[in-house]
Each structure stands twice: as structure tokens, then as C-alpha cells.
């Protein structure tokens, strides 16, 4: 990573993403849950692929409403686990 403004730890919990911790310049989603299909972390886990998004406002995998009031403009998400990722 090159100077990120925040890092989140997201666990897969059934059909949801659970944002269990974060270290960021402003609060994001710590303690919240989202359906896997409505989260970039969920996308990374469902597809078992790393995601790099330079502009969240033009990428179709990003649910705009989730980011509208945040400082996030770009992001990278890495799945954790080989066959079936359990976190990102």
C-alpha cells in the first residue's frame, strides 16, 4: 500500500460482510454489516479476487450510497483465504 487513509478488516458472516475493525482518518463502517452483494469486500470474497478501484464513482461494483458521505475516493480489497475467502 502507498499511504492509505484507512484500513478495514471485514469478515464473511454467512451472506453478510461484518466490518469488525478499522483504522482510518474518519469513521467508516466499524461494527456494521452489509449483504455480500452490496460491498466491494463482499465482491472480493465472492469472486476470490483482489479488487483495485482507482475511482469509486465510475466502478459498477461500488454501491455509491455506501460511500457518498465518506472520504473514500479509491480503494483496494484483498480476499483472505484460498478456496473460499473468509475475510477481506
PDB file of C-alpha atoms in Angstrom:
ATOM      1  CA  UNK A   1       0.000   0.000   0.000  1.00  0.00           C
ATOM      2  CA  UNK A   2       1.104   3.517  -0.600  1.00  0.00           C
ATOM      3  CA  UNK A   3      -0.103   5.827   2.137  1.00  0.00           C
ATOM      4  CA  UNK A   4      -3.704   4.713   2.649  1.00  0.00           C
ATOM      5  CA  UNK A   5      -6.053   6.942   4.650  1.00  0.00           C
ATOM      6  CA  UNK A   6      -7.707   3.905   6.163  1.00  0.00           C
ATOM      7  CA  UNK A   7      -7.752   0.155   6.552  1.00  0.00           C
ATOM      8  CA  UNK A   8     -10.761  -2.046   7.324  1.00  0.00           C
ATOM      9  CA  UNK A   9     -10.963  -5.674   8.414  1.00  0.00           C
ATOM     10  CA  UNK A  10     -14.071  -7.342   7.024  1.00  0.00           C
ATOM     11  CA  UNK A  11     -15.191 -10.871   7.947  1.00  0.00           C
ATOM     12  CA  UNK A  12     -17.575 -13.023   5.973  1.00  0.00           C
ATOM     13  CA  UNK A  13     -20.547 -13.943   8.164  1.00  0.00           C
ATOM     14  CA  UNK A  14     -22.911 -16.136   6.158  1.00  0.00           C
ATOM     15  CA  UNK A  15     -24.329 -13.930   3.424  1.00  0.00           C
ATOM     16  CA  UNK A  16     -23.051 -10.727   5.029  1.00  0.00           C
ATOM     17  CA  UNK A  17     -19.861  -8.717   5.422  1.00  0.00           C
ATOM     18  CA  UNK A  18     -19.107  -7.720   9.011  1.00  0.00           C
ATOM     19  CA  UNK A  19     -16.802  -4.718   9.318  1.00  0.00           C
ATOM     20  CA  UNK A  20     -15.072  -5.773  12.544  1.00  0.00           C
ATOM     21  CA  UNK A  21     -12.338  -3.158  12.788  1.00  0.00           C
ATOM     22  CA  UNK A  22     -10.842  -0.165  11.044  1.00  0.00           C
ATOM     23  CA  UNK A  23      -8.082   2.386  11.350  1.00  0.00           C
ATOM     24  CA  UNK A  24      -8.986   5.419   9.275  1.00  0.00           C
ATOM     25  CA  UNK A  25      -8.842   9.220   9.251  1.00  0.00           C
ATOM     26  CA  UNK A  26     -12.611   9.272   9.880  1.00  0.00           C
ATOM     27  CA  UNK A  27     -15.151   6.631  10.945  1.00  0.00           C
ATOM     28  CA  UNK A  28     -16.406   4.317   8.206  1.00  0.00           C
ATOM     29  CA  UNK A  29     -18.389   1.163   8.957  1.00  0.00           C
ATOM     30  CA  UNK A  30     -16.891  -0.494  12.054  1.00  0.00           C
ATOM     31  CA  UNK A  31     -19.486  -2.810  13.601  1.00  0.00           C
ATOM     32  CA  UNK A  32     -21.851  -2.634  10.616  1.00  0.00           C
ATOM     33  CA  UNK A  33     -22.973  -5.435   8.343  1.00  0.00           C
ATOM     34  CA  UNK A  34     -23.809  -5.371   4.649  1.00  0.00           C
ATOM     35  CA  UNK A  35     -25.042  -8.080   2.269  1.00  0.00           C
ATOM     36  CA  UNK A  36     -22.087  -9.587   0.382  1.00  0.00           C
ATOM     37  CA  UNK A  37     -23.608  -8.400  -2.910  1.00  0.00           C
ATOM     38  CA  UNK A  38     -23.624  -4.749  -1.763  1.00  0.00           C
ATOM     39  CA  UNK A  39     -19.998  -4.399  -0.711  1.00  0.00           C
ATOM     40  CA  UNK A  40     -16.668  -4.342  -2.533  1.00  0.00           C
ATOM     41  CA  UNK A  41     -15.344  -6.549   0.276  1.00  0.00           C
ATOM     42  CA  UNK A  42     -18.179  -8.954  -0.476  1.00  0.00           C
ATOM     43  CA  UNK A  43     -17.349  -8.874  -4.191  1.00  0.00           C
ATOM     44  CA  UNK A  44     -13.705  -9.696  -3.403  1.00  0.00           C
ATOM     45  CA  UNK A  45     -14.760 -12.630  -1.217  1.00  0.00           C
ATOM     46  CA  UNK A  46     -17.426 -13.963  -3.604  1.00  0.00           C
ATOM     47  CA  UNK A  47     -15.056 -13.856  -6.586  1.00  0.00           C
ATOM     48  CA  UNK A  48     -11.873 -14.708  -4.627  1.00  0.00           C
ATOM     49  CA  UNK A  49     -10.117 -11.844  -6.430  1.00  0.00           C
ATOM     50  CA  UNK A  50      -8.214  -8.756  -5.394  1.00  0.00           C
ATOM     51  CA  UNK A  51     -10.024  -5.547  -6.298  1.00  0.00           C
ATOM     52  CA  UNK A  52      -8.274  -2.265  -7.118  1.00  0.00           C
ATOM     53  CA  UNK A  53     -10.570   0.668  -7.818  1.00  0.00           C
ATOM     54  CA  UNK A  54      -8.953   3.975  -8.742  1.00  0.00           C
ATOM     55  CA  UNK A  55     -12.215   5.951  -8.855  1.00  0.00           C
ATOM     56  CA  UNK A  56     -15.144   4.629  -6.828  1.00  0.00           C
ATOM     57  CA  UNK A  57     -17.550   6.929  -8.673  1.00  0.00           C
ATOM     58  CA  UNK A  58     -17.159   5.133 -12.013  1.00  0.00           C
ATOM     59  CA  UNK A  59     -16.825   1.477 -10.975  1.00  0.00           C
ATOM     60  CA  UNK A  60     -20.057  -0.564 -11.189  1.00  0.00           C
ATOM     61  CA  UNK A  61     -19.020  -2.787  -8.241  1.00  0.00           C
ATOM     62  CA  UNK A  62     -19.297   0.164  -5.861  1.00  0.00           C
ATOM     63  CA  UNK A  63     -22.630   0.955  -4.210  1.00  0.00           C
ATOM     64  CA  UNK A  64     -22.449   4.756  -4.393  1.00  0.00           C
ATOM     65  CA  UNK A  65     -24.768   5.306  -1.414  1.00  0.00           C
ATOM     66  CA  UNK A  66     -22.302   3.495   0.876  1.00  0.00           C
ATOM     67  CA  UNK A  67     -19.528   5.976   0.070  1.00  0.00           C
ATOM     68  CA  UNK A  68     -21.343   9.265  -0.528  1.00  0.00           C
ATOM     69  CA  UNK A  69     -20.598  10.707   2.925  1.00  0.00           C
ATOM     70  CA  UNK A  70     -17.075   9.291   3.307  1.00  0.00           C
ATOM     71  CA  UNK A  71     -13.564  10.440   2.427  1.00  0.00           C
ATOM     72  CA  UNK A  72     -13.016   7.355   0.225  1.00  0.00           C
ATOM     73  CA  UNK A  73     -12.193   8.016  -3.447  1.00  0.00           C
ATOM     74  CA  UNK A  74     -10.270   4.863  -4.325  1.00  0.00           C
ATOM     75  CA  UNK A  75      -9.685   1.511  -2.682  1.00  0.00           C
ATOM     76  CA  UNK A  76      -8.051  -1.880  -2.782  1.00  0.00           C
ATOM     77  CA  UNK A  77      -9.623  -5.005  -1.287  1.00  0.00           C
ATOM     78  CA  UNK A  78      -7.808  -8.327  -0.903  1.00  0.00           C
ATOM     79  CA  UNK A  79      -9.654 -11.571  -0.094  1.00  0.00           C
ATOM     80  CA  UNK A  80      -8.253 -13.681   2.755  1.00  0.00           C
ATOM     81  CA  UNK A  81      -8.469 -17.448   2.296  1.00  0.00           C
ATOM     82  CA  UNK A  82      -7.647 -19.612  -0.695  1.00  0.00           C
ATOM     83  CA  UNK A  83     -10.675 -21.530  -1.938  1.00  0.00           C
ATOM     84  CA  UNK A  84     -13.446 -19.802  -0.005  1.00  0.00           C
ATOM     85  CA  UNK A  85     -12.332 -16.421   1.344  1.00  0.00           C
ATOM     86  CA  UNK A  86     -13.408 -15.728   4.921  1.00  0.00           C
ATOM     87  CA  UNK A  87     -12.327 -12.101   5.085  1.00  0.00           C
ATOM     88  CA  UNK A  88     -11.071  -9.151   3.058  1.00  0.00           C
TER      89      UNK A  88
END
